[in-house]
């Protein structure tokens, strides 16, 4: 902050104006303006283009994109450990994806090591999501919707490559099945190569540095990602797999539900409860059991079993209803102290009921409808709805805890 103040000194501002400006800086940037870097600022500005000509730039948002650059580096570092880097690849030259995908889409006979139908589930899923990211980015770029492009690319890297695929890679890449390891290595290489090329217009410097470290295909003489072909959906159409994406939606729904349950019961990642998936859909049960190992790994659960009847659910479980076809039961016995957790929940319930009563008194007072601005009414209505939903969840958790004490 002191350095920021110094930029105002020595100019032609009146001392009173300098003092006023310094107070404004202290109010707007109490910790100063951190160094963000060109890539983070460029990406942030592109993301803001959905707004009007004048934007309210949040420096903390730009800082978060700088930290995200570190996430990209960590993803590439993980891949290099298994795929190798330029000049020292663990793949043969024939196994490294070419820039144009000609090796894979240039005819009816793809190379033997890239028969996509034989690839593991997560490889087929991430490649299908890669195609979706390429197609959506192409569409946004053609319509000059740069904010949409940045959001699509960010979600692909953050939510799909880093949060899911790389985590799913770790077990197979440490295994003994060479054909599975090769499939994951090639898939990693494709995703990083195409992902960096998608991102390059918005983060030119970090993508150039990272792209230079990737192994390159035989005959590929492209010296810079800046000169490389920008990914086109027509090249990745063959990767689309709607069935795999539908199954993955079931997997991730189960993972998110288990994570939310653990959080609501105050469990840590070290605690790995038994989970039971109750569903009247044979497809749901089949997908959950086939992907049970990965669901447990992604959600930090001890085990997961698929059930077809409520009578099979053991006593002492908490439940979360996902939808009309799927409910997730979590064994609480031995995982939490029911009495202690019940006391916490009852206190929280009392606090939230008091907050709801206070809010209801405010909206029910005389003259509220005519004297309060619409924006405040909407905010109050949203808060009341949120507290009501929270109380319903607390009540369900209280029932679960009392059931675990029986």
mmCIF file of C-alpha atoms in Angstrom:
data_model
loop_
_atom_site.group_PDB
_atom_site.id
_atom_site.type_symbol
_atom_site.label_atom_id
_atom_site.label_comp_id
_atom_site.label_asym_id
_atom_site.label_seq_id
_atom_site.Cartn_x
_atom_site.Cartn_y
_atom_site.Cartn_z
ATOM 1 C CA UNK A 1 0.000 0.000 0.000
ATOM 2 C CA UNK A 2 2.890 2.357 0.778
ATOM 3 C CA UNK A 3 4.255 1.862 -2.723
ATOM 4 C CA UNK A 4 0.851 2.655 -4.148
ATOM 5 C CA UNK A 5 0.756 5.884 -2.158
ATOM 6 C CA UNK A 6 4.201 6.847 -3.451
ATOM 7 C CA UNK A 7 2.939 6.880 -7.039
ATOM 8 C CA UNK A 8 0.889 9.948 -6.149
ATOM 9 C CA UNK A 9 3.858 11.897 -4.765
ATOM 10 C CA UNK A 10 6.079 14.004 -6.975
ATOM 11 C CA UNK A 11 3.462 14.823 -9.564
ATOM 12 C CA UNK A 12 1.477 17.977 -10.101
ATOM 13 C CA UNK A 13 -1.338 17.105 -7.672
ATOM 14 C CA UNK A 14 -2.136 19.531 -4.910
ATOM 15 C CA UNK A 15 -1.126 18.131 -1.492
ATOM 16 C CA UNK A 16 -4.778 18.117 -0.424
ATOM 17 C CA UNK A 17 -5.677 16.122 -3.539
ATOM 18 C CA UNK A 18 -2.810 13.709 -2.829
ATOM 19 C CA UNK A 19 -4.137 13.156 0.692
ATOM 20 C CA UNK A 20 -7.644 12.605 -0.675
ATOM 21 C CA UNK A 21 -6.368 10.177 -3.335
ATOM 22 C CA UNK A 22 -4.353 8.223 -0.764
ATOM 23 C CA UNK A 23 -7.451 7.822 1.396
ATOM 24 C CA UNK A 24 -9.292 6.513 -1.662
ATOM 25 C CA UNK A 25 -6.501 4.031 -2.365
ATOM 26 C CA UNK A 26 -6.573 2.840 1.249
ATOM 27 C CA UNK A 27 -10.318 2.314 1.025
ATOM 28 C CA UNK A 28 -10.240 0.526 -2.358
ATOM 29 C CA UNK A 29 -6.980 -1.424 -1.902
ATOM 30 C CA UNK A 30 -6.280 -1.849 1.841
ATOM 31 C CA UNK A 31 -3.494 -4.333 1.093
ATOM 32 C CA UNK A 32 -2.258 -2.606 -2.052
ATOM 33 C CA UNK A 33 -2.475 -4.002 -5.582
ATOM 34 C CA UNK A 34 -0.642 -7.351 -5.777
ATOM 35 C CA UNK A 35 1.466 -8.257 -8.780
ATOM 36 C CA UNK A 36 -0.714 -10.301 -11.128
ATOM 37 C CA UNK A 37 1.192 -10.705 -14.385
ATOM 38 C CA UNK A 38 0.194 -10.119 -17.993
ATOM 39 C CA UNK A 39 -1.543 -13.460 -18.559
ATOM 40 C CA UNK A 40 -3.797 -13.187 -15.512
ATOM 41 C CA UNK A 41 -4.768 -9.595 -16.366
ATOM 42 C CA UNK A 42 -5.409 -10.443 -20.022
ATOM 43 C CA UNK A 43 -7.563 -13.444 -19.094
ATOM 44 C CA UNK A 44 -9.443 -11.394 -16.498
ATOM 45 C CA UNK A 45 -10.174 -8.553 -18.932
ATOM 46 C CA UNK A 46 -11.370 -11.017 -21.570
ATOM 47 C CA UNK A 47 -13.644 -12.599 -18.979
ATOM 48 C CA UNK A 48 -15.122 -9.175 -18.189
ATOM 49 C CA UNK A 49 -16.134 -8.461 -21.804
ATOM 50 C CA UNK A 50 -19.657 -9.702 -21.091
ATOM 51 C CA UNK A 51 -20.218 -6.427 -19.235
ATOM 52 C CA UNK A 52 -20.618 -2.935 -20.677
ATOM 53 C CA UNK A 53 -17.778 -0.737 -21.909
ATOM 54 C CA UNK A 54 -17.015 0.378 -18.333
ATOM 55 C CA UNK A 55 -16.231 -2.496 -15.972
ATOM 56 C CA UNK A 56 -15.768 -2.742 -12.230
ATOM 57 C CA UNK A 57 -12.483 -4.667 -12.221
ATOM 58 C CA UNK A 58 -12.012 -6.878 -9.167
ATOM 59 C CA UNK A 59 -8.270 -7.164 -8.558
ATOM 60 C CA UNK A 60 -8.775 -10.229 -6.365
ATOM 61 C CA UNK A 61 -10.351 -12.003 -9.327
ATOM 62 C CA UNK A 62 -7.274 -11.273 -11.422
ATOM 63 C CA UNK A 63 -5.098 -12.555 -8.562
ATOM 64 C CA UNK A 64 -7.111 -15.796 -8.562
ATOM 65 C CA UNK A 65 -6.255 -16.247 -12.261
ATOM 66 C CA UNK A 66 -2.569 -15.788 -11.409
ATOM 67 C CA UNK A 67 -2.898 -18.609 -8.890
ATOM 68 C CA UNK A 68 -4.701 -20.634 -11.552
ATOM 69 C CA UNK A 69 -1.580 -20.376 -13.728
ATOM 70 C CA UNK A 70 0.188 -22.344 -10.981
ATOM 71 C CA UNK A 71 -2.544 -24.975 -11.265
ATOM 72 C CA UNK A 72 -1.822 -25.283 -15.003
ATOM 73 C CA UNK A 73 1.864 -25.778 -14.277
ATOM 74 C CA UNK A 74 1.094 -28.457 -11.676
ATOM 75 C CA UNK A 75 -1.112 -30.285 -14.192
ATOM 76 C CA UNK A 76 1.681 -30.255 -16.762
ATOM 77 C CA UNK A 77 4.243 -31.264 -14.138
ATOM 78 C CA UNK A 78 2.111 -34.305 -13.289
ATOM 79 C CA UNK A 79 1.783 -35.223 -16.955
ATOM 80 C CA UNK A 80 5.492 -34.819 -17.650
ATOM 81 C CA UNK A 81 6.201 -37.262 -14.856
ATOM 82 C CA UNK A 82 4.292 -39.927 -16.816
ATOM 83 C CA UNK A 83 4.425 -38.797 -20.445
ATOM 84 C CA UNK A 84 7.858 -37.166 -20.459
ATOM 85 C CA UNK A 85 8.718 -33.838 -22.005
ATOM 86 C CA UNK A 86 10.111 -32.602 -25.305
ATOM 87 C CA UNK A 87 13.192 -34.598 -26.185
ATOM 88 C CA UNK A 88 12.671 -37.093 -23.342
ATOM 89 C CA UNK A 89 9.235 -38.606 -23.973
ATOM 90 C CA UNK A 90 8.028 -41.865 -22.457
ATOM 91 C CA UNK A 91 5.968 -42.398 -25.618
ATOM 92 C CA UNK A 92 7.305 -43.398 -29.006
ATOM 93 C CA UNK A 93 7.109 -40.735 -31.711
ATOM 94 C CA UNK A 94 4.232 -42.613 -33.344
ATOM 95 C CA UNK A 95 2.266 -42.529 -30.103
ATOM 96 C CA UNK A 96 2.466 -38.756 -29.610
ATOM 97 C CA UNK A 97 -0.638 -36.999 -30.987
ATOM 98 C CA UNK A 98 -0.010 -34.846 -34.042
ATOM 99 C CA UNK A 99 -1.052 -31.216 -34.138
ATOM 100 C CA UNK A 100 -3.811 -31.809 -36.678
ATOM 101 C CA UNK A 101 -4.991 -35.193 -35.359
ATOM 102 C CA UNK A 102 -4.257 -36.588 -38.828
ATOM 103 C CA UNK A 103 -2.927 -39.773 -37.234
ATOM 104 C CA UNK A 104 -6.362 -40.459 -35.767
ATOM 105 C CA UNK A 105 -8.928 -38.960 -38.110
ATOM 106 C CA UNK A 106 -7.140 -39.148 -41.422
ATOM 107 C CA UNK A 107 -8.929 -42.261 -42.641
ATOM 108 C CA UNK A 108 -10.991 -45.263 -41.677
ATOM 109 C CA UNK A 109 -8.068 -47.100 -40.084
ATOM 110 C CA UNK A 110 -6.755 -45.216 -37.028
ATOM 111 C CA UNK A 111 -3.441 -46.279 -35.587
ATOM 112 C CA UNK A 112 -3.597 -49.424 -33.400
ATOM 113 C CA UNK A 113 -2.719 -47.554 -30.189
ATOM 114 C CA UNK A 114 -5.662 -45.165 -30.608
ATOM 115 C CA UNK A 115 -8.778 -47.290 -30.888
ATOM 116 C CA UNK A 116 -10.955 -45.038 -28.779
ATOM 117 C CA UNK A 117 -13.677 -47.618 -28.129
ATOM 118 C CA UNK A 118 -11.163 -49.755 -26.213
ATOM 119 C CA UNK A 119 -9.962 -46.881 -24.029
ATOM 120 C CA UNK A 120 -10.770 -46.727 -20.295
ATOM 121 C CA UNK A 121 -13.956 -44.978 -19.174
ATOM 122 C CA UNK A 122 -12.290 -41.808 -17.896
ATOM 123 C CA UNK A 123 -10.196 -41.411 -21.047
ATOM 124 C CA UNK A 124 -13.290 -41.590 -23.239
ATOM 125 C CA UNK A 125 -15.088 -39.158 -20.940
ATOM 126 C CA UNK A 126 -12.368 -36.482 -20.879
ATOM 127 C CA UNK A 127 -11.900 -36.705 -24.653
ATOM 128 C CA UNK A 128 -15.649 -36.264 -25.108
ATOM 129 C CA UNK A 129 -15.531 -33.229 -22.804
ATOM 130 C CA UNK A 130 -12.535 -31.951 -24.772
ATOM 131 C CA UNK A 131 -14.624 -32.040 -27.941
ATOM 132 C CA UNK A 132 -17.425 -30.169 -26.146
ATOM 133 C CA UNK A 133 -14.949 -27.519 -24.958
ATOM 134 C CA UNK A 134 -13.500 -27.098 -28.450
ATOM 135 C CA UNK A 135 -16.952 -26.865 -30.053
ATOM 136 C CA UNK A 136 -18.254 -24.332 -27.513
ATOM 137 C CA UNK A 137 -15.069 -22.245 -27.679
ATOM 138 C CA UNK A 138 -15.250 -22.172 -31.490
ATOM 139 C CA UNK A 139 -18.855 -21.005 -31.283
ATOM 140 C CA UNK A 140 -18.066 -18.263 -28.756
ATOM 141 C CA UNK A 141 -15.036 -17.041 -30.719
ATOM 142 C CA UNK A 142 -17.028 -16.861 -33.945
ATOM 143 C CA UNK A 143 -19.637 -14.721 -32.159
ATOM 144 C CA UNK A 144 -16.969 -12.576 -30.429
ATOM 145 C CA UNK A 145 -18.177 -13.820 -27.039
ATOM 146 C CA UNK A 146 -14.735 -13.819 -25.444
ATOM 147 C CA UNK A 147 -16.147 -14.009 -21.925
ATOM 148 C CA UNK A 148 -17.926 -17.234 -22.845
ATOM 149 C CA UNK A 149 -14.711 -18.636 -24.338
ATOM 150 C CA UNK A 150 -12.710 -17.959 -21.181
ATOM 151 C CA UNK A 151 -15.388 -19.557 -19.013
ATOM 152 C CA UNK A 152 -15.551 -22.712 -21.151
ATOM 153 C CA UNK A 153 -11.761 -23.090 -21.201
ATOM 154 C CA UNK A 154 -11.456 -22.385 -17.460
ATOM 155 C CA UNK A 155 -14.133 -24.961 -16.612
ATOM 156 C CA UNK A 156 -12.481 -27.587 -18.825
ATOM 157 C CA UNK A 157 -9.072 -27.141 -17.236
ATOM 158 C CA UNK A 158 -10.207 -26.614 -13.659
ATOM 159 C CA UNK A 159 -13.322 -28.766 -13.223
ATOM 160 C CA UNK A 160 -12.617 -31.582 -15.660
ATOM 161 C CA UNK A 161 -8.868 -32.022 -16.196
ATOM 162 C CA UNK A 162 -7.504 -30.980 -12.787
ATOM 163 C CA UNK A 163 -10.345 -31.868 -10.424
ATOM 164 C CA UNK A 164 -11.434 -35.148 -12.008
ATOM 165 C CA UNK A 165 -9.291 -36.627 -14.777
ATOM 166 C CA UNK A 166 -5.869 -36.164 -13.185
ATOM 167 C CA UNK A 167 -7.200 -37.614 -9.921
ATOM 168 C CA UNK A 168 -8.659 -40.559 -11.854
ATOM 169 C CA UNK A 169 -5.301 -41.040 -13.642
ATOM 170 C CA UNK A 170 -3.233 -41.633 -10.542
ATOM 171 C CA UNK A 171 -4.330 -45.198 -9.818
ATOM 172 C CA UNK A 172 -4.076 -46.597 -13.367
ATOM 173 C CA UNK A 173 -0.742 -44.868 -14.053
ATOM 174 C CA UNK A 174 0.682 -46.492 -10.930
ATOM 175 C CA UNK A 175 -0.659 -49.904 -11.983
ATOM 176 C CA UNK A 176 0.868 -52.748 -13.974
ATOM 177 C CA UNK A 177 -1.378 -52.777 -17.061
ATOM 178 C CA UNK A 178 0.813 -51.294 -19.815
ATOM 179 C CA UNK A 179 -2.031 -50.900 -22.311
ATOM 180 C CA UNK A 180 -4.129 -48.925 -19.802
ATOM 181 C CA UNK A 181 -1.145 -46.766 -18.838
ATOM 182 C CA UNK A 182 -0.480 -46.041 -22.515
ATOM 183 C CA UNK A 183 -4.113 -45.007 -23.039
ATOM 184 C CA UNK A 184 -3.956 -42.593 -20.107
ATOM 185 C CA UNK A 185 -0.619 -41.178 -21.248
ATOM 186 C CA UNK A 186 -1.849 -40.500 -24.779
ATOM 187 C CA UNK A 187 -5.086 -39.008 -23.455
ATOM 188 C CA UNK A 188 -3.141 -36.719 -21.121
ATOM 189 C CA UNK A 189 -0.949 -35.621 -24.002
ATOM 190 C CA UNK A 190 -3.944 -34.837 -26.221
ATOM 191 C CA UNK A 191 -5.812 -32.923 -23.508
ATOM 192 C CA UNK A 192 -2.833 -30.800 -22.519
ATOM 193 C CA UNK A 193 -1.852 -30.044 -26.110
ATOM 194 C CA UNK A 194 -5.360 -29.051 -27.230
ATOM 195 C CA UNK A 195 -6.149 -27.359 -23.918
ATOM 196 C CA UNK A 196 -3.059 -25.144 -24.149
ATOM 197 C CA UNK A 197 -3.844 -24.218 -27.758
ATOM 198 C CA UNK A 198 -7.410 -23.298 -26.751
ATOM 199 C CA UNK A 199 -6.098 -21.117 -23.941
ATOM 200 C CA UNK A 200 -3.224 -19.489 -25.857
ATOM 201 C CA UNK A 201 -5.057 -16.384 -27.189
ATOM 202 C CA UNK A 202 -5.998 -15.466 -23.623
ATOM 203 C CA UNK A 203 -2.784 -16.465 -21.799
ATOM 204 C CA UNK A 204 -0.029 -16.325 -24.434
ATOM 205 C CA UNK A 205 3.065 -16.406 -22.222
ATOM 206 C CA UNK A 206 2.327 -19.247 -19.797
ATOM 207 C CA UNK A 207 0.841 -21.426 -22.551
ATOM 208 C CA UNK A 208 3.943 -20.926 -24.721
ATOM 209 C CA UNK A 209 6.219 -21.916 -21.846
ATOM 210 C CA UNK A 210 4.167 -25.011 -21.018
ATOM 211 C CA UNK A 211 3.520 -26.070 -24.615
ATOM 212 C CA UNK A 212 7.249 -26.052 -25.360
ATOM 213 C CA UNK A 213 7.696 -28.768 -22.745
ATOM 214 C CA UNK A 214 5.208 -31.197 -24.320
ATOM 215 C CA UNK A 215 6.523 -34.066 -26.486
ATOM 216 C CA UNK A 216 5.872 -33.437 -30.156
ATOM 217 C CA UNK A 217 4.728 -35.806 -32.894
ATOM 218 C CA UNK A 218 7.063 -37.143 -35.562
ATOM 219 C CA UNK A 219 7.351 -34.651 -38.388
ATOM 220 C CA UNK A 220 5.859 -31.824 -36.360
ATOM 221 C CA UNK A 221 8.169 -28.881 -36.947
ATOM 222 C CA UNK A 222 5.910 -26.219 -35.446
ATOM 223 C CA UNK A 223 8.189 -24.116 -33.265
ATOM 224 C CA UNK A 224 5.594 -22.229 -31.252
ATOM 225 C CA UNK A 225 2.045 -22.658 -29.985
ATOM 226 C CA UNK A 226 1.470 -19.226 -31.511
ATOM 227 C CA UNK A 227 1.941 -20.792 -34.945
ATOM 228 C CA UNK A 228 0.066 -23.994 -34.182
ATOM 229 C CA UNK A 229 -3.346 -24.729 -35.648
ATOM 230 C CA UNK A 230 -6.204 -23.595 -33.413
ATOM 231 C CA UNK A 231 -8.410 -26.573 -32.424
ATOM 232 C CA UNK A 232 -11.561 -27.044 -34.496
ATOM 233 C CA UNK A 233 -14.618 -29.070 -33.533
ATOM 234 C CA UNK A 234 -14.574 -30.805 -36.938
ATOM 235 C CA UNK A 235 -11.273 -32.433 -35.914
ATOM 236 C CA UNK A 236 -12.581 -33.733 -32.589
ATOM 237 C CA UNK A 237 -16.081 -34.924 -33.572
ATOM 238 C CA UNK A 238 -14.966 -38.544 -33.311
ATOM 239 C CA UNK A 239 -14.308 -38.049 -29.590
ATOM 240 C CA UNK A 240 -17.923 -37.265 -28.687
ATOM 241 C CA UNK A 241 -19.552 -39.989 -26.575
ATOM 242 C CA UNK A 242 -22.968 -39.085 -25.170
ATOM 243 C CA UNK A 243 -23.385 -42.392 -23.315
ATOM 244 C CA UNK A 244 -20.117 -41.977 -21.424
ATOM 245 C CA UNK A 245 -21.021 -38.403 -20.487
ATOM 246 C CA UNK A 246 -24.414 -39.540 -19.202
ATOM 247 C CA UNK A 247 -22.767 -42.205 -17.050
ATOM 248 C CA UNK A 248 -20.192 -39.730 -15.803
ATOM 249 C CA UNK A 249 -22.989 -37.396 -14.713
ATOM 250 C CA UNK A 250 -24.222 -40.207 -12.442
ATOM 251 C CA UNK A 251 -20.707 -40.733 -11.064
ATOM 252 C CA UNK A 252 -20.131 -37.041 -10.331
ATOM 253 C CA UNK A 253 -23.590 -36.675 -8.801
ATOM 254 C CA UNK A 254 -22.700 -39.478 -6.389
ATOM 255 C CA UNK A 255 -19.309 -37.896 -5.642
ATOM 256 C CA UNK A 256 -20.762 -34.443 -4.958
ATOM 257 C CA UNK A 257 -23.504 -35.900 -2.774
ATOM 258 C CA UNK A 258 -21.032 -37.890 -0.657
ATOM 259 C CA UNK A 259 -18.782 -34.841 -0.261
ATOM 260 C CA UNK A 260 -21.754 -32.712 0.807
ATOM 261 C CA UNK A 261 -22.899 -35.371 3.267
ATOM 262 C CA UNK A 262 -19.456 -35.605 4.852
ATOM 263 C CA UNK A 263 -19.299 -31.837 5.169
ATOM 264 C CA UNK A 264 -22.761 -31.609 6.714
ATOM 265 C CA UNK A 265 -21.825 -34.263 9.308
ATOM 266 C CA UNK A 266 -18.502 -32.570 10.079
ATOM 267 C CA UNK A 267 -16.335 -35.420 8.760
ATOM 268 C CA UNK A 268 -12.762 -34.894 7.606
ATOM 269 C CA UNK A 269 -11.123 -36.381 4.498
ATOM 270 C CA UNK A 270 -9.345 -38.876 6.735
ATOM 271 C CA UNK A 271 -12.697 -40.315 7.755
ATOM 272 C CA UNK A 272 -13.879 -42.766 5.110
ATOM 273 C CA UNK A 273 -17.456 -43.892 5.805
ATOM 274 C CA UNK A 274 -19.340 -46.728 4.164
ATOM 275 C CA UNK A 275 -21.833 -45.470 1.578
ATOM 276 C CA UNK A 276 -24.906 -47.173 0.140
ATOM 277 C CA UNK A 277 -26.552 -46.088 -3.125
ATOM 278 C CA UNK A 278 -30.263 -46.940 -3.244
ATOM 279 C CA UNK A 279 -31.807 -46.747 -6.698
ATOM 280 C CA UNK A 280 -34.709 -48.261 -8.576
ATOM 281 C CA UNK A 281 -32.745 -47.779 -11.825
ATOM 282 C CA UNK A 282 -30.616 -50.722 -12.900
ATOM 283 C CA UNK A 283 -28.487 -48.338 -14.987
ATOM 284 C CA UNK A 284 -27.696 -46.187 -11.937
ATOM 285 C CA UNK A 285 -26.768 -49.250 -9.888
ATOM 286 C CA UNK A 286 -24.632 -50.692 -12.671
ATOM 287 C CA UNK A 287 -22.718 -47.444 -13.287
ATOM 288 C CA UNK A 288 -22.096 -46.854 -9.582
ATOM 289 C CA UNK A 289 -20.748 -50.360 -9.036
ATOM 290 C CA UNK A 290 -18.544 -50.281 -12.134
ATOM 291 C CA UNK A 291 -17.052 -46.957 -11.029
ATOM 292 C CA UNK A 292 -17.136 -47.684 -7.277
ATOM 293 C CA UNK A 293 -13.360 -47.479 -6.842
ATOM 294 C CA UNK A 294 -13.120 -44.067 -8.475
ATOM 295 C CA UNK A 295 -16.193 -42.719 -6.681
ATOM 296 C CA UNK A 296 -14.559 -43.660 -3.375
ATOM 297 C CA UNK A 297 -11.265 -42.074 -4.423
ATOM 298 C CA UNK A 298 -12.859 -38.805 -5.556
ATOM 299 C CA UNK A 299 -15.175 -38.509 -2.541
ATOM 300 C CA UNK A 300 -12.888 -39.956 0.185
ATOM 301 C CA UNK A 301 -15.381 -42.702 1.003
ATOM 302 C CA UNK A 302 -14.373 -46.079 2.428
ATOM 303 C CA UNK A 303 -16.630 -48.175 0.238
ATOM 304 C CA UNK A 304 -19.824 -47.912 -1.774
ATOM 305 C CA UNK A 305 -22.469 -50.561 -2.333
ATOM 306 C CA UNK A 306 -25.483 -50.491 -4.612
ATOM 307 C CA UNK A 307 -28.901 -51.400 -3.174
ATOM 308 C CA UNK A 308 -32.229 -52.051 -4.884
ATOM 309 C CA UNK A 309 -34.561 -52.037 -1.847
ATOM 310 C CA UNK A 310 -34.902 -49.749 1.223
ATOM 311 C CA UNK A 311 -35.035 -52.891 3.362
ATOM 312 C CA UNK A 312 -31.351 -53.502 2.551
ATOM 313 C CA UNK A 313 -30.227 -50.204 4.117
ATOM 314 C CA UNK A 314 -28.450 -50.891 7.439
ATOM 315 C CA UNK A 315 -29.352 -49.020 10.624
ATOM 316 C CA UNK A 316 -27.359 -45.987 11.706
ATOM 317 C CA UNK A 317 -27.223 -44.292 8.289
ATOM 318 C CA UNK A 318 -27.844 -40.706 7.266
ATOM 319 C CA UNK A 319 -29.579 -40.169 3.940
ATOM 320 C CA UNK A 320 -29.455 -37.605 1.157
ATOM 321 C CA UNK A 321 -32.077 -37.784 -1.585
ATOM 322 C CA UNK A 322 -30.397 -36.989 -4.908
ATOM 323 C CA UNK A 323 -33.422 -37.329 -7.183
ATOM 324 C CA UNK A 324 -36.498 -39.496 -7.650
ATOM 325 C CA UNK A 325 -34.310 -42.463 -8.649
ATOM 326 C CA UNK A 326 -31.291 -42.203 -6.366
ATOM 327 C CA UNK A 327 -30.677 -41.786 -2.627
ATOM 328 C CA UNK A 328 -27.284 -41.944 -0.914
ATOM 329 C CA UNK A 329 -27.022 -43.442 2.601
ATOM 330 C CA UNK A 330 -23.919 -42.866 4.743
ATOM 331 C CA UNK A 331 -23.009 -44.972 7.769
ATOM 332 C CA UNK A 332 -22.594 -42.643 10.753
ATOM 333 C CA UNK A 333 -21.906 -45.232 13.450
ATOM 334 C CA UNK A 334 -18.235 -45.112 14.368
ATOM 335 C CA UNK A 335 -17.667 -42.033 12.204
ATOM 336 C CA UNK A 336 -19.149 -39.283 14.384
ATOM 337 C CA UNK A 337 -20.176 -38.841 18.008
ATOM 338 C CA UNK A 338 -23.975 -38.659 17.650
ATOM 339 C CA UNK A 339 -24.541 -36.891 20.982
ATOM 340 C CA UNK A 340 -21.932 -34.197 20.340
ATOM 341 C CA UNK A 341 -23.066 -33.658 16.758
ATOM 342 C CA UNK A 342 -26.714 -33.560 17.860
ATOM 343 C CA UNK A 343 -25.915 -30.805 20.356
ATOM 344 C CA UNK A 344 -24.151 -28.784 17.648
ATOM 345 C CA UNK A 345 -27.026 -29.237 15.224
ATOM 346 C CA UNK A 346 -29.661 -28.249 17.775
ATOM 347 C CA UNK A 347 -27.727 -25.074 18.615
ATOM 348 C CA UNK A 348 -27.338 -24.266 14.937
ATOM 349 C CA UNK A 349 -31.048 -24.911 14.384
ATOM 350 C CA UNK A 350 -31.939 -22.489 17.184
ATOM 351 C CA UNK A 351 -29.628 -19.807 15.749
ATOM 352 C CA UNK A 352 -31.033 -20.139 12.259
ATOM 353 C CA UNK A 353 -34.632 -20.113 13.532
ATOM 354 C CA UNK A 354 -33.860 -16.863 15.361
ATOM 355 C CA UNK A 355 -32.394 -15.397 12.174
ATOM 356 C CA UNK A 356 -35.467 -16.467 10.207
ATOM 357 C CA UNK A 357 -37.827 -14.981 12.813
ATOM 358 C CA UNK A 358 -35.936 -11.672 12.706
ATOM 359 C CA UNK A 359 -36.089 -11.592 8.928
ATOM 360 C CA UNK A 360 -39.799 -12.438 8.910
ATOM 361 C CA UNK A 361 -40.511 -9.626 11.384
ATOM 362 C CA UNK A 362 -38.776 -7.212 9.029
ATOM 363 C CA UNK A 363 -40.816 -8.227 5.981
ATOM 364 C CA UNK A 364 -44.112 -8.389 7.884
ATOM 365 C CA UNK A 365 -43.911 -4.920 9.410
ATOM 366 C CA UNK A 366 -46.422 -2.274 8.350
ATOM 367 C CA UNK A 367 -45.581 -0.385 5.187
ATOM 368 C CA UNK A 368 -42.931 -2.881 4.034
ATOM 369 C CA UNK A 369 -44.475 -3.402 0.588
ATOM 370 C CA UNK A 370 -44.647 0.312 -0.202
ATOM 371 C CA UNK A 371 -41.552 1.744 1.484
ATOM 372 C CA UNK A 372 -38.863 -0.853 0.699
ATOM 373 C CA UNK A 373 -37.100 -0.885 -2.725
ATOM 374 C CA UNK A 374 -37.703 -3.913 -4.944
ATOM 375 C CA UNK A 375 -33.999 -4.860 -4.845
ATOM 376 C CA UNK A 376 -34.122 -5.116 -1.031
ATOM 377 C CA UNK A 377 -37.330 -7.143 -1.200
ATOM 378 C CA UNK A 378 -35.705 -9.591 -3.594
ATOM 379 C CA UNK A 379 -32.640 -9.882 -1.358
ATOM 380 C CA UNK A 380 -34.773 -10.528 1.725
ATOM 381 C CA UNK A 381 -36.896 -13.115 -0.100
ATOM 382 C CA UNK A 382 -33.734 -14.925 -1.248
ATOM 383 C CA UNK A 383 -32.332 -14.931 2.310
ATOM 384 C CA UNK A 384 -35.601 -16.300 3.723
ATOM 385 C CA UNK A 385 -35.622 -19.066 1.106
ATOM 386 C CA UNK A 386 -31.978 -19.907 1.843
ATOM 387 C CA UNK A 387 -32.535 -20.071 5.626
ATOM 388 C CA UNK A 388 -35.659 -22.201 5.136
ATOM 389 C CA UNK A 389 -33.738 -24.709 3.014
ATOM 390 C CA UNK A 390 -30.886 -24.731 5.527
ATOM 391 C CA UNK A 391 -33.318 -25.452 8.371
ATOM 392 C CA UNK A 392 -34.803 -28.339 6.396
ATOM 393 C CA UNK A 393 -31.308 -29.816 5.936
ATOM 394 C CA UNK A 394 -30.492 -29.317 9.629
ATOM 395 C CA UNK A 395 -33.748 -31.058 10.608
ATOM 396 C CA UNK A 396 -32.861 -34.006 8.354
ATOM 397 C CA UNK A 397 -29.390 -34.218 9.922
ATOM 398 C CA UNK A 398 -30.924 -34.132 13.416
ATOM 399 C CA UNK A 399 -33.168 -37.081 12.496
ATOM 400 C CA UNK A 400 -30.123 -38.943 11.174
ATOM 401 C CA UNK A 401 -28.158 -38.326 14.358
ATOM 402 C CA UNK A 402 -31.017 -39.468 16.566
ATOM 403 C CA UNK A 403 -31.343 -42.569 14.400
ATOM 404 C CA UNK A 404 -27.624 -43.278 14.825
ATOM 405 C CA UNK A 405 -28.063 -43.183 18.609
ATOM 406 C CA UNK A 406 -30.647 -45.995 18.628
#
